Amino acid sequence: MTPQILPTRDALKVQAKRLRSTLADQGTPLSHSAALETLARQWGYRDWNTLSAAADTARPAWQVGQTVSGRYLGHAFTGRLKSVREASGGHWRLTLVFDEPIDVVTSDRFSSLRRQVSALVNARGTTHEKTSDGKPHLALKTT
């Protein structure tokens, strides 16, 4: 079984709020604490406190200046994180600088080298946006 990467505690609270709102719209009111407990069970945890603690420890430890590697538009790279900012929904806005520029054009007639990119990544370090072959634009290797 592959371990799940949990969203942040704030993202989980947003999920509970959506659950509560959806059920209220359907005529089934639910307290906030009951929504949190229900969400915990959906994630496979005994209760909200256990899920909340697990979510805090499951967060990636990206930091400015950190050396990273992975794939960008199918090209392997190494580089460093220039900026890290937590976004909503368990995502992070990262700006990374490549050690070697990456040609983002597949044409033989011209090139367009990128030295730096910014991307919104999930807890796994991948972008939601995908290339035509279904692979994420950016995929960081996590250790």
Coordinates of C-alpha atoms in Angstrom, one line a residue:
M1 CA 0.0 0.0 0.0
T2 CA 1.3 3.4 -0.9
P3 CA 1.2 5.9 1.9
Q4 CA -1.0 8.9 1.3
I5 CA 0.5 12.4 1.4
L6 CA -1.8 14.5 3.5
P7 CA -2.9 18.0 2.7
T8 CA -2.0 20.7 5.3
R9 CA -4.2 21.1 8.4
D10 CA -5.7 24.3 6.8
A11 CA -6.6 22.4 3.6
L12 CA -8.2 19.7 5.6
K13 CA -10.3 22.3 7.5
V14 CA -11.4 23.7 4.1
Q15 CA -12.5 20.1 3.1
A16 CA -14.5 19.8 6.3
K17 CA -16.2 23.2 5.6
R18 CA -17.1 22.1 2.1
L19 CA -18.5 18.8 3.5
R20 CA -20.6 20.7 6.0
S21 CA -21.9 23.1 3.4
T22 CA -22.8 20.3 1.0
L23 CA -24.7 18.4 3.6
A24 CA -26.5 21.5 4.8
D25 CA -27.6 22.2 1.2
Q26 CA -29.0 18.7 1.1
G27 CA -30.9 19.3 4.3
T28 CA -28.5 17.4 6.6
P29 CA -27.0 19.9 9.1
L30 CA -23.7 18.9 10.6
S31 CA -21.6 20.7 13.3
H32 CA -18.1 21.8 12.5
S33 CA -16.6 19.3 14.9
A34 CA -18.7 16.4 13.4
A35 CA -17.5 17.4 10.0
L36 CA -13.8 17.3 11.2
E37 CA -14.4 13.9 12.8
T38 CA -16.0 12.6 9.6
L39 CA -13.2 13.9 7.5
A40 CA -10.7 12.2 9.8
R41 CA -12.4 8.8 9.3
Q42 CA -12.5 9.4 5.5
W43 CA -8.7 9.8 5.6
G44 CA -8.5 6.6 7.7
Y45 CA -7.7 8.2 11.0
R46 CA -9.4 7.5 14.4
D47 CA -10.3 11.2 15.0
W48 CA -9.6 14.8 14.1
N49 CA -6.7 15.2 16.6
T50 CA -4.8 12.2 15.1
L51 CA -5.4 13.4 11.5
S52 CA -4.4 16.9 12.4
A53 CA -1.1 15.8 14.0
A54 CA -0.3 13.5 11.0
A55 CA -1.0 16.4 8.6
D56 CA 1.5 18.6 10.4
T57 CA 4.3 16.0 10.2
A58 CA 3.5 15.1 6.6
R59 CA 4.3 18.5 5.1
P60 CA 7.3 18.8 2.7
A61 CA 10.3 20.7 4.2
W62 CA 11.0 22.9 1.2
Q63 CA 13.2 25.9 2.0
V64 CA 14.9 28.7 0.2
G65 CA 18.4 27.7 -0.9
Q66 CA 17.6 24.0 -0.8
T67 CA 19.1 21.9 -3.6
V68 CA 16.5 20.0 -5.6
S69 CA 16.3 17.7 -8.6
G70 CA 13.6 16.3 -10.8
R71 CA 12.1 16.7 -14.2
Y72 CA 10.9 19.8 -16.0
L73 CA 9.0 19.3 -19.3
G74 CA 10.7 15.9 -19.5
H75 CA 14.2 17.1 -18.9
A76 CA 16.2 16.0 -15.8
F77 CA 17.5 18.9 -13.8
T78 CA 19.3 19.9 -10.6
G79 CA 18.9 23.4 -9.1
R80 CA 18.1 25.3 -6.0
L81 CA 14.9 26.8 -4.6
K82 CA 14.9 30.6 -4.9
S83 CA 11.6 31.2 -3.1
V84 CA 9.0 29.0 -1.3
R85 CA 5.5 30.2 -0.4
E86 CA 2.7 28.1 1.0
A87 CA -0.5 28.5 -1.1
S88 CA -4.0 27.3 -0.3
G89 CA -5.2 23.7 -0.6
G90 CA -2.0 22.0 0.4
H91 CA 0.0 23.5 -2.5
W92 CA 3.2 25.5 -2.6
R93 CA 4.4 28.2 -5.0
L94 CA 8.1 27.5 -5.7
T95 CA 10.6 29.4 -7.8
L96 CA 13.6 27.3 -8.7
V97 CA 16.8 28.2 -10.5
F98 CA 18.3 25.4 -12.7
D99 CA 22.0 24.7 -12.5
E100 CA 22.0 24.3 -16.3
P101 CA 19.4 26.1 -18.6
I102 CA 16.6 23.8 -20.0
D103 CA 15.5 24.1 -23.6
V104 CA 11.7 24.2 -23.5
V105 CA 11.2 24.0 -27.2
T106 CA 11.2 20.7 -29.1
S107 CA 11.7 22.3 -32.5
D108 CA 15.1 21.8 -34.3
R109 CA 14.7 25.3 -35.8
F110 CA 15.1 27.4 -32.6
S111 CA 15.6 27.1 -28.9
S112 CA 14.2 28.8 -25.8
L113 CA 16.4 28.2 -22.7
R114 CA 14.8 28.6 -19.3
R115 CA 17.1 29.3 -16.3
Q116 CA 14.4 29.8 -13.8
V117 CA 10.7 28.7 -13.4
S118 CA 7.9 29.3 -10.9
A119 CA 5.3 26.6 -10.3
L120 CA 2.5 25.6 -8.1
V121 CA 3.1 22.1 -6.7
N122 CA 1.2 19.7 -4.5
A123 CA 2.6 17.9 -1.5
R124 CA 4.2 15.3 -3.8
G125 CA 6.2 18.1 -5.6
T126 CA 4.3 17.8 -8.9
T127 CA 2.3 20.4 -10.9
H128 CA -1.3 19.9 -11.8
E129 CA -0.5 21.0 -15.4
K130 CA 0.6 18.2 -17.6
T131 CA 2.4 17.8 -20.9
S132 CA 0.6 16.2 -23.9
D133 CA 1.9 12.8 -22.8
G134 CA 0.2 13.2 -19.4
K135 CA 3.3 13.9 -17.3
P136 CA 3.5 16.8 -14.9
H137 CA 5.3 19.9 -16.2
L138 CA 7.4 19.8 -13.0
A139 CA 8.1 16.8 -10.8
L140 CA 10.5 17.3 -7.9
K141 CA 12.3 14.2 -6.4
T142 CA 11.5 14.0 -2.7
T143 CA 13.7 12.0 -0.4

